[in-house]
Coordinates of C-alpha atoms and ligand atoms in Angstrom, one line a residue:
A1013 CA 230.8 286.0 174.0
K1014 CA 228.6 283.6 172.1
R1015 CA 225.8 286.2 171.8
K1016 CA 228.2 288.8 170.5
G1017 CA 229.5 286.3 167.9
K1018 CA 226.0 285.8 166.7
N1019 CA 225.4 289.5 166.4
T1020 CA 228.6 289.8 164.4
Y1021 CA 227.3 287.2 162.0
Q1022 CA 224.0 288.9 161.7
Y1023 CA 225.9 292.1 161.0
F1024 CA 227.8 290.5 158.2
D1025 CA 224.7 288.8 156.9
Q1026 CA 223.1 292.1 156.7
K1027 CA 226.0 293.7 154.9
L1028 CA 226.1 290.8 152.5
N1029 CA 222.4 291.1 151.9
E1030 CA 222.8 294.7 151.1
R1031 CA 225.5 294.0 148.6
I1032 CA 223.6 291.3 146.9
H1033 CA 220.5 293.5 146.9
R1034 CA 222.5 296.4 145.3
R1035 CA 224.0 294.1 142.7
F1036 CA 220.5 292.7 141.9
E1037 CA 219.1 296.2 141.7
I1038 CA 221.9 297.3 139.4
E1039 CA 221.4 294.4 137.1
K1040 CA 217.6 294.9 137.0
S1041 CA 217.7 298.6 136.3
L1042 CA 220.6 298.7 133.8
R1043 CA 218.3 298.0 130.9
R1044 CA 215.9 300.8 132.0
A1045 CA 218.9 303.1 132.5
L1046 CA 219.6 303.2 128.8
E1047 CA 216.0 303.9 127.8
C1048 CA 215.5 306.5 130.4
E1049 CA 218.8 308.3 129.6
E1050 CA 220.3 308.0 133.1
F1051 CA 223.8 307.8 131.8
K1052 CA 226.0 310.8 131.2
L1053 CA 229.6 311.3 130.1
L1054 CA 232.4 313.2 131.9
F1055 CA 235.7 314.3 130.3
Q1056 CA 239.1 314.2 131.9
P1057 CA 241.9 316.2 130.2
Q1058 CA 245.1 314.6 129.1
I1059 CA 248.1 316.9 129.3
D1060 CA 251.3 317.2 127.2
T1061 CA 254.2 316.7 129.6
V1062 CA 256.3 319.4 128.1
T1063 CA 253.9 322.1 127.0
K1064 CA 251.3 321.4 129.7
A1065 CA 248.6 322.0 127.0
I1066 CA 245.5 319.8 126.9
T1067 CA 246.1 317.3 124.0
G1068 CA 243.2 315.0 124.5
A1069 CA 240.5 313.8 126.9
E1070 CA 239.1 310.5 128.1
A1071 CA 235.3 310.1 128.1
L1072 CA 234.1 308.4 131.3
I1073 CA 230.6 307.2 131.9
R1074 CA 228.5 308.0 134.9
W1075 CA 225.1 306.5 136.0
E1076 CA 222.7 308.7 137.9
H1077 CA 220.4 306.0 139.4
P1078 CA 217.1 307.4 140.7
E1079 CA 217.2 305.5 143.9
L1080 CA 220.8 304.4 144.4
G1081 CA 222.3 307.7 143.5
L1082 CA 225.5 308.0 141.5
V1083 CA 226.7 304.5 140.5
S1084 CA 230.4 304.3 139.5
P1085 CA 231.4 302.4 136.3
G1086 CA 233.5 300.2 138.6
E1087 CA 230.2 298.9 139.9
F1088 CA 228.2 298.4 136.7
I1089 CA 230.6 297.9 133.8
D1090 CA 231.3 294.3 134.9
V1091 CA 227.6 293.6 135.3
A1092 CA 226.9 295.1 131.9
E1093 CA 229.8 293.0 130.4
D1094 CA 228.4 289.8 131.9
S1095 CA 224.8 290.5 130.7
G1096 CA 225.9 291.7 127.2
L1097 CA 224.3 295.1 127.9
I1098 CA 227.7 296.6 127.5
V1099 CA 227.1 296.4 123.7
P1100 CA 224.2 298.8 123.6
I1101 CA 225.7 300.9 126.4
G1102 CA 228.9 301.1 124.4
K1103 CA 226.9 302.2 121.3
W1104 CA 225.4 305.0 123.4
V1105 CA 228.9 306.1 124.4
I1106 CA 230.0 306.2 120.7
R1107 CA 226.9 308.1 119.7
E1108 CA 227.2 310.5 122.6
V1109 CA 230.9 311.3 122.0
C1110 CA 230.3 311.9 118.3
A1111 CA 227.3 314.2 119.0
Y1112 CA 229.4 316.2 121.5
I1113 CA 232.2 316.6 119.0
K1114 CA 229.8 317.7 116.3
K1115 CA 228.3 320.2 118.6
W1116 CA 231.7 321.6 119.7
I1117 CA 233.0 321.9 116.1
D1118 CA 229.9 323.8 115.2
A1119 CA 230.3 326.1 118.2
G1120 CA 234.0 326.8 117.3
V1121 CA 235.4 325.2 120.5
P1122 CA 239.1 324.5 120.1
L1123 CA 238.9 320.8 120.0
V1124 CA 241.1 317.9 121.1
R1125 CA 240.8 314.2 120.5
V1126 CA 238.3 312.4 122.7
S1127 CA 239.1 308.8 123.7
L1128 CA 236.4 306.4 124.7
N1129 CA 236.7 303.1 126.6
V1130 CA 235.8 300.0 124.7
S1131 CA 235.2 296.9 126.8
P1132 CA 236.4 293.5 125.5
R1133 CA 232.9 292.2 124.7
Q1134 CA 232.0 295.4 122.8
F1135 CA 235.3 295.2 120.9
Q1136 CA 234.5 291.6 120.0
D1137 CA 231.0 292.4 118.8
E1138 CA 230.8 291.8 115.0
N1139 CA 229.0 295.1 114.4
F1140 CA 231.5 297.2 116.3
V1141 CA 233.3 298.7 113.3
D1142 CA 230.1 299.1 111.2
Y1143 CA 228.4 300.9 114.0
F1144 CA 231.3 303.3 114.4
T1145 CA 231.4 303.9 110.6
Q1146 CA 227.7 304.6 110.6
V1147 CA 227.7 307.1 113.5
L1148 CA 230.7 308.9 112.1
S1149 CA 229.1 309.4 108.7
E1150 CA 225.7 310.3 110.2
T1151 CA 227.3 313.0 112.4
R1152 CA 229.8 313.9 109.8
V1153 CA 232.6 313.8 112.4
S1154 CA 236.1 312.8 111.3
G1155 CA 237.7 309.8 113.1
K1156 CA 240.7 312.0 113.7
W1157 CA 238.8 313.5 116.7
I1158 CA 238.2 310.0 118.2
G1159 CA 240.4 307.6 120.1
V1160 CA 239.6 304.2 121.6
E1161 CA 241.1 302.7 124.7
I1162 CA 241.2 298.9 124.7
T1163 CA 242.7 296.6 127.3
E1164 CA 245.1 293.9 126.5
C1165 CA 242.5 291.2 127.3
G1166 CA 240.2 292.8 124.7
I1167 CA 242.9 292.2 122.1
I1168 CA 244.5 288.9 122.9
Q1169 CA 241.2 286.9 122.9
D1170 CA 241.2 286.7 119.1
V1171 CA 244.4 288.2 117.7
Q1172 CA 243.5 288.0 114.0
Y1173 CA 240.1 289.6 114.6
A1174 CA 241.7 292.3 116.7
Q1175 CA 244.3 293.1 114.1
K1176 CA 241.6 293.4 111.4
T1177 CA 239.4 295.6 113.6
I1178 CA 242.3 297.9 114.6
M1179 CA 243.3 298.3 111.0
E1180 CA 239.7 299.3 110.1
L1181 CA 239.5 301.8 112.9
R1182 CA 242.8 303.4 112.0
K1183 CA 241.7 303.7 108.4
M1184 CA 238.9 306.0 109.7
G1185 CA 241.6 308.0 111.5
I1186 CA 240.7 306.7 115.0
A1187 CA 243.6 306.4 117.4
I1188 CA 244.2 303.2 119.4
D1189 CA 245.4 303.3 123.0
I1190 CA 246.2 300.3 125.1
D1191 CA 244.6 300.8 128.4
D1192 CA 245.8 299.6 131.8
F1193 CA 249.0 298.5 130.3
G1194 CA 251.0 296.0 132.4
T1195 CA 248.1 294.7 134.5
G1196 CA 247.1 291.8 132.2
Y1197 CA 248.9 288.5 132.2
S1198 CA 249.7 288.7 128.5
S1199 CA 253.2 289.0 127.1
F1200 CA 253.7 292.1 125.1
S1201 CA 254.8 290.3 122.0
Y1202 CA 251.4 291.1 120.5
L1203 CA 252.5 294.7 120.2
M1204 CA 254.6 293.8 117.3
D1205 CA 251.5 292.9 115.3
F1206 CA 249.3 295.8 116.3
P1207 CA 249.6 299.3 114.9
V1208 CA 248.9 301.0 118.2
D1209 CA 249.3 304.7 118.8
K1210 CA 249.7 305.0 122.5
I1211 CA 250.4 302.9 125.6
K1212 CA 248.6 303.9 128.7
I1213 CA 250.6 303.1 131.9
D1214 CA 248.2 301.9 134.6
Q1215 CA 247.7 304.0 137.6
A1216 CA 248.9 301.2 139.9
F1217 CA 252.4 301.7 138.6
V1218 CA 252.2 305.5 138.8
K1219 CA 250.9 305.2 142.4
D1220 CA 254.0 303.2 143.5
M1221 CA 256.5 305.0 141.3
H1222 CA 258.4 306.3 144.3
I1223 CA 259.4 302.7 144.9
E1224 CA 262.4 301.8 142.9
K1225 CA 261.0 298.7 141.2
A1226 CA 257.7 300.3 140.1
G1227 CA 259.7 303.3 138.9
A1228 CA 261.9 301.0 136.8
I1229 CA 258.8 299.4 135.2
V1230 CA 257.3 302.8 134.3
K1231 CA 260.6 303.8 132.8
S1232 CA 260.8 300.6 130.8
V1233 CA 257.3 300.9 129.5
I1234 CA 258.0 304.4 128.3
S1235 CA 261.1 303.3 126.4
L1236 CA 259.2 300.3 125.0
A1237 CA 256.6 302.6 123.6
H1238 CA 259.2 304.9 122.1
N1239 CA 261.2 302.0 120.6
L1240 CA 258.0 300.8 119.0
N1241 CA 257.2 304.3 117.6
M1242 CA 254.3 304.7 120.0
L1243 CA 253.5 307.4 122.5
S1244 CA 253.2 306.9 126.3
I1245 CA 250.6 308.3 128.7
A1246 CA 250.4 307.9 132.4
E1247 CA 247.1 307.8 134.2
G1248 CA 246.3 308.4 137.9
V1249 CA 248.9 311.2 138.3
E1250 CA 248.0 312.7 141.6
T1251 CA 251.1 314.5 142.8
E1252 CA 253.6 317.0 141.5
K1253 CA 256.4 314.5 142.4
Q1254 CA 254.9 311.8 140.2
S1255 CA 254.4 314.3 137.4
T1256 CA 258.0 315.5 137.6
L1257 CA 259.4 312.0 137.7
L1258 CA 257.3 311.0 134.7
A1259 CA 258.6 314.0 132.9
S1260 CA 262.2 313.0 133.7
Y1261 CA 261.4 309.5 132.2
G1262 CA 260.2 311.1 129.0
C1263 CA 256.5 310.2 129.4
D1264 CA 254.7 312.0 126.6
E1265 CA 251.3 312.7 128.3
Q1266 CA 249.8 312.7 131.7
Q1267 CA 246.3 312.4 133.1
G1268 CA 245.1 312.6 136.7
Y1269 CA 243.8 314.6 139.6
F1270 CA 247.0 316.5 139.8
F1271 CA 246.0 318.2 136.6
H1272 CA 242.2 317.8 136.6
G1273 CA 239.6 315.2 137.5
P1274 CA 236.8 314.2 135.1
V1275 CA 234.4 317.2 134.4
D1276 CA 231.0 317.7 132.8
E1277 CA 230.6 319.2 129.3
V1278 CA 230.3 322.9 130.5
E1279 CA 233.4 322.7 132.6
F1280 CA 235.3 320.8 129.9
I1281 CA 234.5 323.5 127.2
G1282 CA 235.8 326.0 129.8
L1283 CA 239.1 324.2 130.1
L1284 CA 239.5 323.9 126.3
T1285 CA 238.7 327.5 125.8
S1286 CA 240.8 329.1 128.6
G1287 CA 243.2 326.3 129.7
L1288 CA 243.7 324.5 133.0
Ligands
C2E1176 P1 240.0 303.4 133.4 O1 239.7 303.3 131.9 O2 241.3 302.9 133.8 O3 239.8 304.9 133.8 C1 240.6 305.6 134.8 C2 239.8 305.8 136.1 O4 240.7 306.5 137.0 C3 238.5 306.6 136.0 O5 237.6 306.0 137.0 C4 239.0 308.0 136.4 O6 237.9 308.8 136.9 C5 240.0 307.6 137.5 N1 241.0 308.6 137.7 C6 241.3 309.7 137.0 N2 242.3 310.4 137.5 C7 242.7 309.7 138.7 C8 243.7 310.0 139.7 O7 244.5 310.9 139.6 N3 243.7 309.1 140.7 C9 242.8 308.0 140.8 N4 242.9 307.2 141.8 N5 241.9 307.8 139.8 C10 241.8 308.6 138.8 P2 236.1 305.8 136.6 O8 235.6 307.0 135.8 O9 235.4 305.5 137.9 O10 236.1 304.6 135.7 C11 236.5 303.3 136.1 C12 236.6 302.3 135.0 O11 235.3 302.1 134.4 C13 237.5 302.8 133.9 O12 238.8 302.6 134.2 C14 237.0 302.0 132.7 O13 237.6 300.7 132.7 C15 235.6 301.8 133.0 N6 234.8 302.8 132.2 C16 234.5 304.1 132.4 N7 233.8 304.7 131.4 C17 233.5 303.7 130.6 C18 232.8 303.6 129.3 O14 232.2 304.5 128.8 N8 232.8 302.3 128.7 C19 233.4 301.2 129.2 N9 233.4 300.1 128.6 N10 234.1 301.3 130.4 C20 234.2 302.5 131.0
CA1177 CA1 240.5 304.1 130.1
CA1178 CA1 243.1 302.8 132.6
CA1179 CA1 241.5 300.5 135.0

C-alpha cells in the first residue's frame, strides 16, 4: 500500500510538473507569438431573439502555438494580463478587427457590429483611447461598426477614469457592453453613472436557467437592463429550451452554440451573406 501511495505522489508530481512547464512555456512564448503572428481571430454571431437575424458578432482570440497546439484564451489571457503583454495583444486585436471591417466593407459584405474583448489592464492603459482613435482613422473605419466588452472589474477599479474613457469611446460611435454581468462582486449602482449600451448575461446563469433561482436572476437582469434603457444579451445559449425561455423573458439578443460557435473569417462571411 505504501508503494502504491508513493506512485500516486509521483503521478501527481508529474502532472504538476507538466502544468508548471506548460505555464512556463506559455509565458515564455507569448512575446514571440505576437511577433510571429501566431494569433488569429474567430467570430461568433449574436442573434436577434425575435427576428433571428445576425445583429452582431464577438471577436475571440485564438493562439496557434507551434509546439503546444491550439492554446485557448482561458489559458493565456490571465498570463498576458499578469505580465502586461495583454496591452500589445489587445492592440493587435483592435488593429485586426478594424482591418477586417475595412476589408469587408470594401468587398460589399453585409456588415454587423463586431465586439472585441478588452481586459481590465488594457482598459486602464492610458493610451487605450488614443490607440483606438488612431487605428480607426488610419483604416477609415467608423466606430459604429465596433463594440467593446468590458467586465465589471475593469470598470470599478477607477470609476472616474472609466467614465471618461467610456464617454470618449461612445463619442467615436463605439458601443459598450458589460461582459460576464453578475459574476463580479460589485454592486450594480455603478450602472447609473455609465452610459452603457448592453448588459451581457454570463453563461453561468444561462446554464442553470432551468433552476428557478437562476431563472429569476436572468429575468431580473433583463428588466434591469430595460429599465436603464439598455439592451440585454445572453451568452452560452446551448439549447432550444434556454433560447425559448430567454425569448419569453424578453432578452434582446442571444449568443451560443445553439445558434453558432465561433468561426473563422471565411465561414463568418458566409453566415453574413447567406444567414445561419
Ligand atoms: P468571454 O468573453 O466570456 O467569451 C465567451 C466564451 O464562451 C468564449 O470562449 C466562447 O467561445 C465561449 N462560448 C460561446 N458560445 C458558447 C456556448 O454556447 N457554450 C459554452 N460553454 N461556451 C460558449 P473563448 O473563446 O475560449 O474565450 C474565453 C475568454 O477569453 C473570453 O470569455 C474572454 O474573457 C477571453 N478572451 C477571448 N478573446 C479575447 C481577446 O481578444 N481579448 C481579451 N482581453 N480577452 C479575450
Ligand atoms: Ca466577451
Ligand atoms: Ca462573457
Ligand atoms: Ca467569461
